[in-house]
Amino acid sequence: MQEYQRVWQNCLHFIQSQIDISQFNTWFVPIIPKSLQENNLTIQVPNKFFYEWIEENYVALLTKVLQKELGPDGKLSYAIVVQSPENHSTAHTNTKKNTSTLEKKHTTPFGFPGITAKKKDSFLNKNYTFQNLVEGDCNQLAVSASKTVAKNPGKTAFNPLVIYGAVGLGKTHLVQAIGNIIKNENEKSFVLYVSSERFTNQFITAIKNNDIQNFLNFYLQVDVLMIDDIQFFNAKEKTQEIFFHVFNHLHQRHKQIIMTSDCPPRSLLGLQDRLLSRFKWGLTADLQPPDFETRMAIINIKIQQAQIHMPLLVMEYIAASVQSSVRELEGVIHSIVAHASLMKTTIDLSLTKKILSAIVEKLDDQDVKIDFIQKLTATNYKVSVEDIQNKSRKKQIVIARQVAMYFCKELSSYSLQQIGNFFGGRDHSTVIYAIQAIDNLLKENKDENFLNTFYTLKKKLTQKS
Ligand code: ADP
Ligand code: MG
């Protein structure tokens, strides 16, 4: 055994006694001692990440052990295995031993048990495109940034591109649409979509199998990395660390990185600052819940895709009832279509109402629906819903109608004209007049009777169970 090998053996012996066996296997076993000149020990690591990781995590330990072995002037140098553009790796100093480790590098972590995949599978769903993504005020910035990135991956200021928004607002759809374009226009480009959960699991498996090099080597080859739902990285320090390295490596090489999150990055608890600070290099764009018009457009696209007919009134009713997420909107449409076909009936408002009342309130009790407002207002004013919708000029009915219109404006996202439509097809000026009338009564603050009923109703409507 050469002197340098003996020194490294001793180092390993000590290191092994200091750290966890899986860490030892992952980070120290793959190291190959290369030479010892004066007090300088050179070790070979499989890639730059390895080096960075070791420097960051084990520098104190290494310094200690080197001083122990080589005296106070003991130094450590690294030789790093370099990767050429064709992804064939060559070591600075090529020994038999390390070529055999390196040959494994093309194994994909997606090939782990239970997941079968080809080497450079992108994991894209072709159905997610920009063509079937409705644009509106709610997603304008995110969509236009995404299109820019899709045209010029890695070459715009939007790197990384971070898209955040609540569940079901189209984050996955959007990033997959970017991936599909890039993939179509550049077949050779290695585009990879991966959920943060999967990334984490792959990393854990890699550690377990002592296969961290394959994991890293795989991710280092990626040209466009789309990583979905990074809130899953919260408080997972080691995963964040490895992701940080992958991120740096790709970013330095102008590879495009796209991430999504269900909340703004700054509110991601337990995400390390250095990772957060990287996000600022690019663009962070949000997705908001779609407004009424956008919801109508989305419903329209979905029914076209499903090749079904749905009366306008039904579409409006759905758009008014399901406000918080596009996924929920889709779910409702699917249910309605399924019911109609099972029951062999056409889709109409009464079927829709029945189905919605079974789903929507359970799915999202924030929704305030027009007919709910009308019903509750009618009950509180001791009139009927038909009274409210019809033309009666009786004082009590007029007040109830105006109050109902007032709350429709306050609690729904309908336009004035749409609200008018729900009140027997009145026009928007009637709705304005009603709102002003109620506003005046509230400002006068005199009519006890009116005020009591009004505020009791308001409480019921806004704390809807
Ligand atoms: P997220 O990843 O934010 O939870 P998804 O991307 O999975 O949301 O979207 C949920 C569903 O809603 C998907 O089927 C998607 O196609 C659809 N969707 C979301 N936003 C839009 C949109 N603007 N236009 C059309 N469909 C949309
Ligand atoms: Mg998603």
Tab-separated table of C-alpha atoms and ligand atoms in Angstrom:
chain	number	residue	atom	x	y	z
A	1	MET	CA	0.000	0.000	0.000
A	2	GLN	CA	1.297	3.436	-0.942
A	3	GLU	CA	1.828	6.111	1.636
A	4	TYR	CA	-1.081	8.249	0.354
A	5	GLN	CA	-3.407	5.276	0.515
A	6	ARG	CA	-2.345	4.511	4.031
A	7	VAL	CA	-2.898	8.123	5.114
A	8	TRP	CA	-6.363	8.137	3.576
A	9	GLN	CA	-7.187	4.799	5.185
A	10	ASN	CA	-6.354	6.290	8.551
A	11	CYS	CA	-8.447	9.342	7.798
A	12	LEU	CA	-11.380	7.148	6.817
A	13	HIS	CA	-10.999	5.155	9.944
A	14	PHE	CA	-11.313	8.243	12.066
A	15	ILE	CA	-14.115	9.777	9.974
A	16	GLN	CA	-16.095	6.576	10.205
A	17	SER	CA	-16.019	6.785	13.953
A	18	GLN	CA	-17.374	10.321	13.847
A	19	ILE	CA	-20.324	10.211	11.474
A	20	ASP	CA	-23.371	8.200	10.619
A	21	ILE	CA	-22.671	5.102	8.531
A	22	SER	CA	-25.001	6.114	5.687
A	23	GLN	CA	-23.317	9.490	5.419
A	24	PHE	CA	-19.993	7.805	5.467
A	25	ASN	CA	-20.975	5.418	2.697
A	26	THR	CA	-22.466	8.189	0.647
A	27	TRP	CA	-19.770	10.785	0.873
A	28	PHE	CA	-16.520	9.091	1.802
A	29	VAL	CA	-16.501	5.594	0.371
A	30	PRO	CA	-16.568	6.888	-3.248
A	31	ILE	CA	-13.491	9.033	-2.683
A	32	ILE	CA	-10.265	7.767	-4.181
A	33	PRO	CA	-6.926	8.876	-2.733
A	34	LYS	CA	-4.558	10.010	-5.487
A	35	SER	CA	-1.280	11.284	-4.188
A	36	LEU	CA	0.616	12.751	-1.315
A	37	GLN	CA	3.137	15.481	-1.979
A	38	GLU	CA	4.829	16.948	1.033
A	39	ASN	CA	1.890	17.562	3.308
A	40	ASN	CA	-0.672	17.773	0.565
A	41	LEU	CA	-3.053	14.875	0.143
A	42	THR	CA	-5.012	14.771	-3.114
A	43	ILE	CA	-8.298	12.922	-3.227
A	44	GLN	CA	-10.529	12.350	-6.211
A	45	VAL	CA	-14.253	13.043	-5.977
A	46	PRO	CA	-16.818	12.077	-8.632
A	47	ASN	CA	-18.063	15.576	-9.425
A	48	LYS	CA	-18.126	19.186	-8.363
A	49	PHE	CA	-21.149	18.715	-6.187
A	50	PHE	CA	-19.449	16.096	-4.234
A	51	TYR	CA	-16.627	18.471	-3.611
A	52	GLU	CA	-18.948	21.314	-2.618
A	53	TRP	CA	-20.969	19.081	-0.399
A	54	ILE	CA	-17.930	17.762	1.392
A	55	GLU	CA	-16.481	21.225	1.782
A	56	GLU	CA	-19.675	22.526	3.239
A	57	ASN	CA	-20.586	19.692	5.487
A	58	TYR	CA	-17.398	18.033	6.541
A	59	VAL	CA	-14.712	20.689	6.390
A	60	ALA	CA	-14.176	20.794	10.160
A	61	LEU	CA	-13.940	17.043	10.375
A	62	LEU	CA	-11.511	16.873	7.470
A	63	THR	CA	-9.295	19.592	8.858
A	64	LYS	CA	-9.130	17.801	12.145
A	65	VAL	CA	-8.295	14.436	10.699
A	66	LEU	CA	-5.688	15.839	8.326
A	67	GLN	CA	-3.925	17.625	11.095
A	68	LYS	CA	-3.960	14.436	13.048
A	69	GLU	CA	-2.411	12.505	10.171
A	70	LEU	CA	-0.156	15.076	8.535
A	71	GLY	CA	0.549	17.607	11.227
A	72	PRO	CA	-0.556	21.255	11.453
A	73	ASP	CA	0.474	21.995	7.852
A	74	GLY	CA	-1.589	19.165	6.425
A	75	LYS	CA	-3.452	20.189	3.256
A	76	LEU	CA	-6.123	18.627	1.142
A	77	SER	CA	-6.591	18.971	-2.627
A	78	TYR	CA	-9.391	17.650	-4.717
A	79	ALA	CA	-9.342	16.151	-8.165
A	80	ILE	CA	-12.730	16.361	-9.757
A	81	VAL	CA	-14.030	14.080	-12.469
A	82	VAL	CA	-14.920	16.310	-15.388
A	83	GLN	CA	-17.910	15.823	-17.595
A	84	SER	CA	-17.581	16.590	-21.279
A	85	PRO	CA	-20.555	18.021	-23.200
A	86	GLU	CA	-21.555	14.629	-24.563
A	87	ASN	CA	-22.016	13.532	-21.006
A	88	HIS	CA	-19.128	11.150	-21.184
A	89	SER	CA	-17.213	11.554	-18.043
A	90	THR	CA	-13.481	11.456	-17.849
A	91	ALA	CA	-11.437	11.624	-14.757
A	92	HIS	CA	-8.422	13.852	-14.493
A	93	THR	CA	-6.533	10.755	-13.696
A	94	ASN	CA	-8.181	7.756	-15.080
A	95	THR	CA	-7.987	4.604	-13.073
A	96	LYS	CA	-9.901	1.443	-13.637
A	97	LYS	CA	-11.693	1.796	-10.404
A	98	ASN	CA	-13.351	5.074	-11.069
A	99	THR	CA	-14.419	4.325	-14.627
A	100	SER	CA	-16.500	1.504	-13.314
A	101	THR	CA	-18.314	3.797	-10.905
A	102	LEU	CA	-18.803	6.367	-13.594
A	103	GLU	CA	-20.297	3.981	-16.064
A	104	LYS	CA	-23.376	3.772	-13.934
A	105	LYS	CA	-24.053	7.439	-14.356
A	106	HIS	CA	-26.835	7.161	-16.909
A	107	THR	CA	-29.080	5.208	-14.627
A	108	THR	CA	-32.097	7.315	-13.963
A	109	PRO	CA	-33.403	7.713	-10.466
A	110	PHE	CA	-36.816	7.228	-12.044
A	111	GLY	CA	-35.792	3.636	-12.608
A	112	PHE	CA	-36.050	2.895	-8.930
A	113	PRO	CA	-38.295	0.031	-7.938
A	114	GLY	CA	-41.892	0.809	-8.595
A	115	ILE	CA	-41.132	3.486	-11.155
A	116	THR	CA	-40.357	2.384	-14.654
A	117	ALA	CA	-39.067	4.965	-17.014
A	118	LYS	CA	-36.878	5.467	-20.013
A	119	LYS	CA	-33.607	7.244	-19.532
A	120	LYS	CA	-34.616	10.690	-20.572
A	121	ASP	CA	-38.314	10.602	-20.122
A	122	SER	CA	-39.692	14.071	-19.504
A	123	PHE	CA	-42.799	13.078	-17.560
A	124	LEU	CA	-44.899	15.542	-19.478
A	125	ASN	CA	-48.598	15.276	-20.079
A	126	LYS	CA	-49.284	16.360	-23.650
A	127	ASN	CA	-52.733	17.590	-22.726
A	128	TYR	CA	-51.338	20.520	-20.798
A	129	THR	CA	-50.789	23.194	-23.414
A	130	PHE	CA	-51.023	26.952	-23.712
A	131	GLN	CA	-53.836	26.507	-26.219
A	132	ASN	CA	-56.144	25.059	-23.621
A	133	LEU	CA	-55.081	27.352	-20.831
A	134	VAL	CA	-57.391	30.316	-20.412
A	135	GLU	CA	-55.684	33.617	-19.781
A	136	GLY	CA	-57.167	36.298	-17.601
A	137	ASP	CA	-56.186	38.993	-15.149
A	138	CYS	CA	-55.683	36.255	-12.622
A	139	ASN	CA	-52.739	34.647	-14.381
A	140	GLN	CA	-51.491	37.212	-16.879
A	141	LEU	CA	-47.968	37.724	-15.590
A	142	ALA	CA	-47.365	34.039	-14.948
A	143	VAL	CA	-48.610	33.045	-18.393
A	144	SER	CA	-46.674	35.650	-20.301
A	145	ALA	CA	-43.475	34.892	-18.381
A	146	SER	CA	-44.035	31.207	-19.046
A	147	LYS	CA	-44.424	31.798	-22.760
A	148	THR	CA	-41.244	33.849	-22.815
A	149	VAL	CA	-39.354	31.115	-21.028
A	150	ALA	CA	-40.794	28.476	-23.347
A	151	LYS	CA	-39.397	30.373	-26.335
A	152	ASN	CA	-35.965	30.921	-24.880
A	153	PRO	CA	-35.246	28.545	-22.044
A	154	GLY	CA	-32.303	29.573	-19.902
A	155	LYS	CA	-31.737	32.711	-21.928
A	156	THR	CA	-34.124	35.162	-20.304
A	157	ALA	CA	-34.011	37.003	-17.011
A	158	PHE	CA	-36.705	34.637	-15.774
A	159	ASN	CA	-34.357	32.040	-14.393
A	160	PRO	CA	-35.485	30.612	-12.159
A	161	LEU	CA	-39.132	31.120	-12.904
A	162	VAL	CA	-41.154	30.589	-9.763
A	163	ILE	CA	-44.917	30.267	-10.060
A	164	TYR	CA	-47.016	30.239	-6.961
A	165	GLY	CA	-50.709	29.979	-6.290
A	166	ALA	CA	-53.244	28.008	-4.307
A	167	VAL	CA	-54.166	24.434	-5.133
A	168	GLY	CA	-55.939	23.891	-8.413
A	169	LEU	CA	-55.127	27.225	-10.026
A	170	GLY	CA	-53.061	25.822	-12.868
A	171	LYS	CA	-49.449	25.675	-11.686
A	172	THR	CA	-48.822	22.191	-12.989
A	173	HIS	CA	-50.680	22.918	-16.207
A	174	LEU	CA	-48.559	25.999	-16.803
A	175	VAL	CA	-45.151	24.433	-16.215
A	176	GLN	CA	-46.082	21.389	-18.250
A	177	ALA	CA	-47.168	23.667	-21.080
A	178	ILE	CA	-43.711	25.257	-21.019
A	179	GLY	CA	-42.096	21.817	-21.037
A	180	ASN	CA	-44.203	20.622	-23.935
A	181	ILE	CA	-43.206	23.560	-26.097
A	182	ILE	CA	-39.511	23.227	-25.364
A	183	LYS	CA	-39.643	19.498	-25.933
A	184	ASN	CA	-41.462	19.904	-29.235
A	185	GLU	CA	-39.085	22.509	-30.517
A	186	ASN	CA	-35.922	20.907	-29.369
A	187	GLU	CA	-36.040	17.173	-29.262
A	188	LYS	CA	-32.537	16.795	-27.942
A	189	SER	CA	-33.094	19.009	-24.981
A	190	PHE	CA	-33.437	17.047	-21.778
A	191	VAL	CA	-36.604	18.443	-20.295
A	192	LEU	CA	-37.596	16.987	-16.960
A	193	TYR	CA	-40.735	17.478	-14.911
A	194	VAL	CA	-40.549	16.181	-11.397
A	195	SER	CA	-42.614	16.770	-8.304
A	196	SER	CA	-40.704	17.813	-5.234
A	197	GLU	CA	-42.065	14.810	-3.467
A	198	ARG	CA	-40.630	12.478	-6.041
A	199	PHE	CA	-37.320	14.308	-6.026
A	200	THR	CA	-37.207	13.887	-2.251
A	201	ASN	CA	-38.050	10.202	-2.408
A	202	GLN	CA	-35.441	9.593	-5.059
A	203	PHE	CA	-32.887	11.338	-2.938
A	204	ILE	CA	-33.782	9.263	0.108
A	205	THR	CA	-33.612	6.063	-1.919
A	206	ALA	CA	-30.274	7.150	-3.347
A	207	ILE	CA	-28.881	7.637	0.114
A	208	LYS	CA	-30.201	4.283	1.224
A	209	ASN	CA	-28.735	2.512	-1.778
A	210	ASN	CA	-25.512	4.400	-1.541
A	211	ASP	CA	-26.271	5.682	-5.004
A	212	ILE	CA	-26.023	9.393	-4.547
A	213	GLN	CA	-23.677	9.799	-7.493
A	214	ASN	CA	-26.190	8.408	-9.900
A	215	PHE	CA	-28.805	10.668	-8.488
A	216	LEU	CA	-26.640	13.729	-8.918
A	217	ASN	CA	-25.261	12.760	-12.279
A	218	PHE	CA	-28.754	12.275	-13.537
A	219	TYR	CA	-29.957	15.684	-12.420
A	220	LEU	CA	-26.835	17.412	-13.680
A	221	GLN	CA	-27.630	16.409	-17.241
A	222	VAL	CA	-30.988	18.135	-17.256
A	223	ASP	CA	-31.450	21.126	-19.581
A	224	VAL	CA	-34.834	22.268	-18.338
A	225	LEU	CA	-35.781	21.299	-14.818
A	226	MET	CA	-39.373	21.789	-13.732
A	227	ILE	CA	-39.845	21.082	-10.103
A	228	ASP	CA	-43.402	21.161	-8.855
A	229	ASP	CA	-44.717	22.026	-5.397
A	230	ILE	CA	-41.512	22.979	-3.664
A	231	GLN	CA	-43.428	23.622	-0.469
A	232	PHE	CA	-42.810	19.919	-0.036
A	233	PHE	CA	-39.164	20.760	0.655
A	234	ASN	CA	-40.169	22.573	3.813
A	235	ALA	CA	-38.003	21.562	6.723
A	236	LYS	CA	-36.284	18.859	4.667
A	237	GLU	CA	-32.809	20.163	5.117
A	238	LYS	CA	-30.804	17.531	3.329
A	239	THR	CA	-33.098	17.536	0.332
A	240	GLN	CA	-32.897	21.305	0.164
A	241	GLU	CA	-29.177	21.073	0.275
A	242	ILE	CA	-28.921	18.650	-2.608
A	243	PHE	CA	-31.469	20.667	-4.556
A	244	PHE	CA	-29.456	23.794	-3.872
A	245	HIS	CA	-26.459	22.151	-5.461
A	246	VAL	CA	-28.394	20.922	-8.454
A	247	PHE	CA	-29.858	24.383	-8.786
A	248	ASN	CA	-26.481	26.121	-8.712
A	249	HIS	CA	-24.956	23.734	-11.145
A	250	LEU	CA	-27.747	24.083	-13.680
A	251	HIS	CA	-28.121	27.815	-13.225
A	252	GLN	CA	-24.431	28.440	-13.799
A	253	ARG	CA	-24.738	26.604	-17.066
A	254	HIS	CA	-27.764	28.631	-18.131
A	255	LYS	CA	-30.109	25.715	-17.853
A	256	GLN	CA	-33.680	26.732	-17.210
A	257	ILE	CA	-35.191	26.064	-13.820
A	258	ILE	CA	-38.904	26.384	-13.180
A	259	MET	CA	-40.466	25.881	-9.797
A	260	THR	CA	-43.952	26.029	-8.381
A	261	SER	CA	-45.169	26.498	-4.875
A	262	ASP	CA	-48.541	26.763	-3.188
A	263	CYS	CA	-47.549	29.968	-1.411
A	264	PRO	CA	-45.174	32.860	-2.005
A	265	PRO	CA	-41.589	31.645	-1.568
A	266	ARG	CA	-40.983	34.032	1.314
A	267	SER	CA	-43.704	32.329	3.342
A	268	LEU	CA	-42.252	28.902	2.808
A	269	LEU	CA	-41.419	28.011	6.361
A	270	GLY	CA	-38.278	26.064	6.904
A	271	LEU	CA	-36.796	26.847	3.531
A	272	GLN	CA	-33.220	27.876	3.903
A	273	ASP	CA	-32.419	31.496	3.186
A	274	ARG	CA	-29.732	30.710	0.686
A	275	LEU	CA	-32.233	28.767	-1.370
A	276	LEU	CA	-34.777	31.561	-1.064
A	277	SER	CA	-32.246	34.150	-2.118
A	278	ARG	CA	-31.649	32.197	-5.323
A	279	PHE	CA	-35.281	32.585	-6.267
A	280	LYS	CA	-34.791	36.322	-6.419
A	281	TRP	CA	-32.423	35.905	-9.314
A	282	GLY	CA	-35.342	35.227	-11.566
A	283	LEU	CA	-39.023	36.025	-11.594
A	284	THR	CA	-41.714	35.080	-9.137
A	285	ALA	CA	-45.245	35.273	-10.527
A	286	ASP	CA	-48.510	34.425	-8.855
A	287	LEU	CA	-51.741	32.800	-9.938
A	288	GLN	CA	-54.926	34.216	-8.471
A	289	PRO	CA	-58.333	32.581	-8.448
A	290	PRO	CA	-60.037	33.269	-11.773
A	291	ASP	CA	-62.666	35.984	-11.904
A	292	PHE	CA	-66.151	35.340	-13.228
A	293	GLU	CA	-65.357	36.008	-16.893
A	294	THR	CA	-62.291	33.780	-16.780
A	295	ARG	CA	-64.312	31.043	-15.107
A	296	MET	CA	-66.852	31.276	-17.905
A	297	ALA	CA	-64.065	30.953	-20.476
A	298	ILE	CA	-62.622	27.967	-18.649
A	299	ILE	CA	-66.001	26.233	-18.510
A	300	ASN	CA	-66.396	26.927	-22.177
A	301	ILE	CA	-63.076	25.296	-23.023
A	302	LYS	CA	-63.799	22.307	-20.833
A	303	ILE	CA	-67.213	21.617	-22.352
A	304	GLN	CA	-65.757	21.944	-25.812
A	305	GLN	CA	-63.124	19.412	-24.907
A	306	ALA	CA	-65.780	17.098	-23.523
A	307	GLN	CA	-67.913	17.759	-26.624
A	308	ILE	CA	-71.055	18.417	-24.684
A	309	HIS	CA	-73.687	21.069	-24.797
A	310	MET	CA	-74.434	23.151	-21.744
A	311	PRO	CA	-76.978	25.954	-21.651
A	312	LEU	CA	-75.562	29.398	-20.961
A	313	LEU	CA	-77.594	29.745	-17.797
A	314	VAL	CA	-76.089	26.555	-16.428
A	315	MET	CA	-72.582	27.758	-17.266
A	316	GLU	CA	-73.262	31.007	-15.466
A	317	TYR	CA	-74.660	29.208	-12.502
A	318	ILE	CA	-71.576	27.011	-12.236
A	319	ALA	CA	-69.228	29.957	-12.730
A	320	ALA	CA	-70.998	31.778	-9.925
A	321	SER	CA	-70.970	28.836	-7.570
A	322	VAL	CA	-67.469	27.510	-7.952
A	323	GLN	CA	-65.064	30.309	-7.340
A	324	SER	CA	-61.954	29.149	-5.687
A	325	SER	CA	-60.218	26.693	-7.945
A	326	VAL	CA	-60.137	25.565	-11.523
A	327	ARG	CA	-59.707	21.976	-10.494
A	328	GLU	CA	-62.941	22.172	-8.549
A	329	LEU	CA	-64.614	23.759	-11.545
A	330	GLU	CA	-63.508	20.835	-13.684
A	331	GLY	CA	-64.687	18.361	-11.084
A	332	VAL	CA	-68.119	19.922	-11.073
A	333	ILE	CA	-68.374	19.841	-14.856
A	334	HIS	CA	-67.352	16.185	-14.916
A	335	SER	CA	-69.942	15.314	-12.299
A	336	ILE	CA	-72.682	17.083	-14.152
A	337	VAL	CA	-71.776	15.405	-17.421
A	338	ALA	CA	-71.585	12.024	-15.713
A	339	HIS	CA	-74.954	12.472	-14.015
A	340	ALA	CA	-76.633	13.640	-17.175
A	341	SER	CA	-75.361	10.697	-19.152
A	342	LEU	CA	-76.199	8.148	-16.455
A	343	MET	CA	-79.658	9.536	-16.003
A	344	LYS	CA	-80.037	9.950	-19.744
A	345	THR	CA	-81.249	13.505	-19.373
A	346	THR	CA	-80.032	16.770	-20.763
A	347	ILE	CA	-78.047	19.178	-18.656
A	348	ASP	CA	-80.314	21.803	-17.184
A	349	LEU	CA	-80.353	24.173	-14.267
A	350	SER	CA	-82.249	21.974	-11.865
A	351	LEU	CA	-79.931	19.008	-12.370
A	352	THR	CA	-76.964	21.340	-11.993
A	353	LYS	CA	-78.276	22.849	-8.783
A	354	LYS	CA	-78.879	19.430	-7.326
A	355	ILE	CA	-75.381	18.244	-8.115
A	356	LEU	CA	-73.739	21.449	-7.003
A	357	SER	CA	-75.478	21.490	-3.679
A	358	ALA	CA	-74.035	18.057	-3.058
A	359	ILE	CA	-70.502	18.990	-4.026
A	360	VAL	CA	-69.724	22.620	-3.743
A	361	GLU	CA	-70.683	23.334	-0.203
A	362	LYS	CA	-68.595	20.442	0.921
A	363	LEU	CA	-65.694	21.408	-1.286
A	364	ASP	CA	-65.630	25.041	-0.443
A	365	ASP	CA	-67.880	26.596	2.124
A	366	GLN	CA	-66.558	30.038	1.270
A	367	ASP	CA	-68.717	30.130	-1.814
A	368	VAL	CA	-71.604	32.418	-1.623
A	369	LYS	CA	-74.117	31.683	-4.256
A	370	ILE	CA	-76.753	33.960	-5.644
A	371	ASP	CA	-79.623	31.655	-4.913
A	372	PHE	CA	-78.363	31.168	-1.403
A	373	ILE	CA	-78.459	34.936	-0.922
A	374	GLN	CA	-81.902	35.122	-2.465
A	375	LYS	CA	-83.214	32.280	-0.315
A	376	LEU	CA	-81.837	33.606	2.912
A	377	THR	CA	-82.924	37.159	2.209
A	378	ALA	CA	-86.418	35.979	1.337
A	379	THR	CA	-86.690	34.011	4.575
A	380	ASN	CA	-85.465	36.922	6.657
A	381	TYR	CA	-87.905	39.336	5.066
A	382	LYS	CA	-90.707	36.787	5.143
A	383	VAL	CA	-91.293	36.898	1.418
A	384	SER	CA	-90.693	34.231	-1.235
A	385	VAL	CA	-87.789	33.883	-3.660
A	386	GLU	CA	-90.288	34.261	-6.518
A	387	ASP	CA	-91.434	37.548	-4.978
A	388	ILE	CA	-87.857	38.758	-5.048
A	389	GLN	CA	-87.379	37.718	-8.659
A	390	ASN	CA	-90.735	38.969	-9.920
A	391	LYS	CA	-92.076	42.446	-10.428
A	392	SER	CA	-94.079	43.127	-7.270
A	393	ARG	CA	-93.845	46.724	-5.949
A	394	LYS	CA	-94.992	45.903	-2.406
A	395	LYS	CA	-92.754	47.765	0.009
A	396	GLN	CA	-91.518	44.726	1.961
A	397	ILE	CA	-90.740	42.870	-1.267
A	398	VAL	CA	-88.936	45.831	-2.811
A	399	ILE	CA	-86.715	46.182	0.261
A	400	ALA	CA	-85.956	42.454	0.292
A	401	ARG	CA	-85.096	42.550	-3.418
A	402	GLN	CA	-82.819	45.544	-2.988
A	403	VAL	CA	-81.066	43.988	-0.019
A	404	ALA	CA	-80.566	40.764	-1.958
A	405	MET	CA	-79.099	42.693	-4.896
A	406	TYR	CA	-76.852	44.585	-2.501
A	407	PHE	CA	-75.449	41.368	-1.042
A	408	CYS	CA	-75.062	39.776	-4.443
A	409	LYS	CA	-72.826	42.653	-5.402
A	410	GLU	CA	-70.957	42.557	-2.136
A	411	LEU	CA	-70.468	38.820	-1.884
A	412	SER	CA	-70.246	37.526	-5.414
A	413	SER	CA	-68.057	38.412	-8.329
A	414	TYR	CA	-70.961	38.865	-10.724
A	415	SER	CA	-71.194	42.022	-12.742
A	416	LEU	CA	-74.166	44.343	-12.193
A	417	GLN	CA	-75.839	43.097	-15.350
A	418	GLN	CA	-75.368	39.470	-14.380
A	419	ILE	CA	-76.910	40.172	-11.009
A	420	GLY	CA	-79.824	41.829	-12.768
A	421	ASN	CA	-80.285	38.647	-14.794
A	422	PHE	CA	-80.821	36.674	-11.618
A	423	PHE	CA	-83.601	39.058	-10.592
A	424	GLY	CA	-85.998	38.397	-13.412
A	425	GLY	CA	-83.798	39.936	-16.092
A	426	ARG	CA	-83.582	43.449	-14.724
A	427	ASP	CA	-80.921	45.680	-16.164
A	428	HIS	CA	-77.797	46.923	-14.454
A	429	SER	CA	-79.184	50.372	-13.645
A	430	THR	CA	-81.872	48.769	-11.468
A	431	VAL	CA	-79.129	46.992	-9.545
A	432	ILE	CA	-77.174	50.243	-9.113
A	433	TYR	CA	-80.308	51.962	-7.901
A	434	ALA	CA	-80.952	49.160	-5.390
A	435	ILE	CA	-77.419	49.290	-4.039
A	436	GLN	CA	-77.619	53.065	-3.626
A	437	ALA	CA	-80.954	52.827	-1.874
A	438	ILE	CA	-79.570	50.360	0.659
A	439	ASP	CA	-76.390	52.384	1.077
A	440	ASN	CA	-78.514	55.440	1.913
A	441	LEU	CA	-80.531	53.569	4.512
A	442	LEU	CA	-77.333	52.367	6.096
A	443	LYS	CA	-75.822	55.849	6.106
A	444	GLU	CA	-78.944	57.404	7.640
A	445	ASN	CA	-78.619	54.806	10.361
A	446	LYS	CA	-82.162	55.596	11.644
A	447	ASP	CA	-84.532	52.821	10.739
A	448	GLU	CA	-84.021	50.357	13.646
A	449	ASN	CA	-86.204	47.724	12.092
A	450	PHE	CA	-84.378	47.803	8.808
A	451	LEU	CA	-80.962	47.874	10.425
A	452	ASN	CA	-81.703	44.902	12.695
A	453	THR	CA	-82.902	42.675	9.900
A	454	PHE	CA	-80.113	43.808	7.602
A	455	TYR	CA	-77.288	43.080	10.032
A	456	THR	CA	-78.762	39.785	11.182
A	457	LEU	CA	-78.916	38.701	7.558
A	458	LYS	CA	-75.434	39.951	6.835
A	459	LYS	CA	-74.092	37.933	9.714
A	460	LYS	CA	-75.793	34.791	8.461
A	461	LEU	CA	-74.586	35.300	4.912
A	462	THR	CA	-70.998	35.974	5.784
A	463	GLN	CA	-70.618	33.262	8.390
A	464	LYS	CA	-72.390	30.731	6.239
A	465	SER	CA	-71.846	27.273	7.701
B	1	ADP	P1	-52.249	23.229	-9.513
B	1	ADP	O1	-51.024	22.535	-10.018
B	1	ADP	O2	-52.051	24.690	-9.316
B	1	ADP	O3	-52.826	22.584	-8.301
B	1	ADP	P2	-53.361	22.268	-11.969
B	1	ADP	O4	-52.361	22.773	-12.933
B	1	ADP	O5	-53.300	20.828	-11.632
B	1	ADP	O6	-53.353	23.129	-10.639
B	1	ADP	O7	-54.813	22.636	-12.529
B	1	ADP	C1	-55.972	21.973	-12.107
B	1	ADP	C2	-56.844	21.726	-13.300
B	1	ADP	O8	-57.375	22.950	-13.738
B	1	ADP	C3	-56.090	21.130	-14.451
B	1	ADP	O9	-56.860	20.140	-15.058
B	1	ADP	C4	-55.872	22.291	-15.398
B	1	ADP	O10	-55.894	21.873	-16.743
B	1	ADP	C5	-57.046	23.180	-15.106
B	1	ADP	N1	-56.723	24.607	-15.243
B	1	ADP	C6	-56.101	25.392	-14.346
B	1	ADP	N2	-55.987	26.644	-14.781
B	1	ADP	C7	-56.560	26.677	-15.992
B	1	ADP	C8	-56.760	27.700	-16.971
B	1	ADP	N3	-56.354	28.966	-16.765
B	1	ADP	N4	-57.397	27.362	-18.102
B	1	ADP	C9	-57.818	26.112	-18.316
B	1	ADP	N5	-57.664	25.104	-17.454
B	1	ADP	C10	-57.040	25.370	-16.298
B	2	MG	MG	-50.007	20.926	-9.229
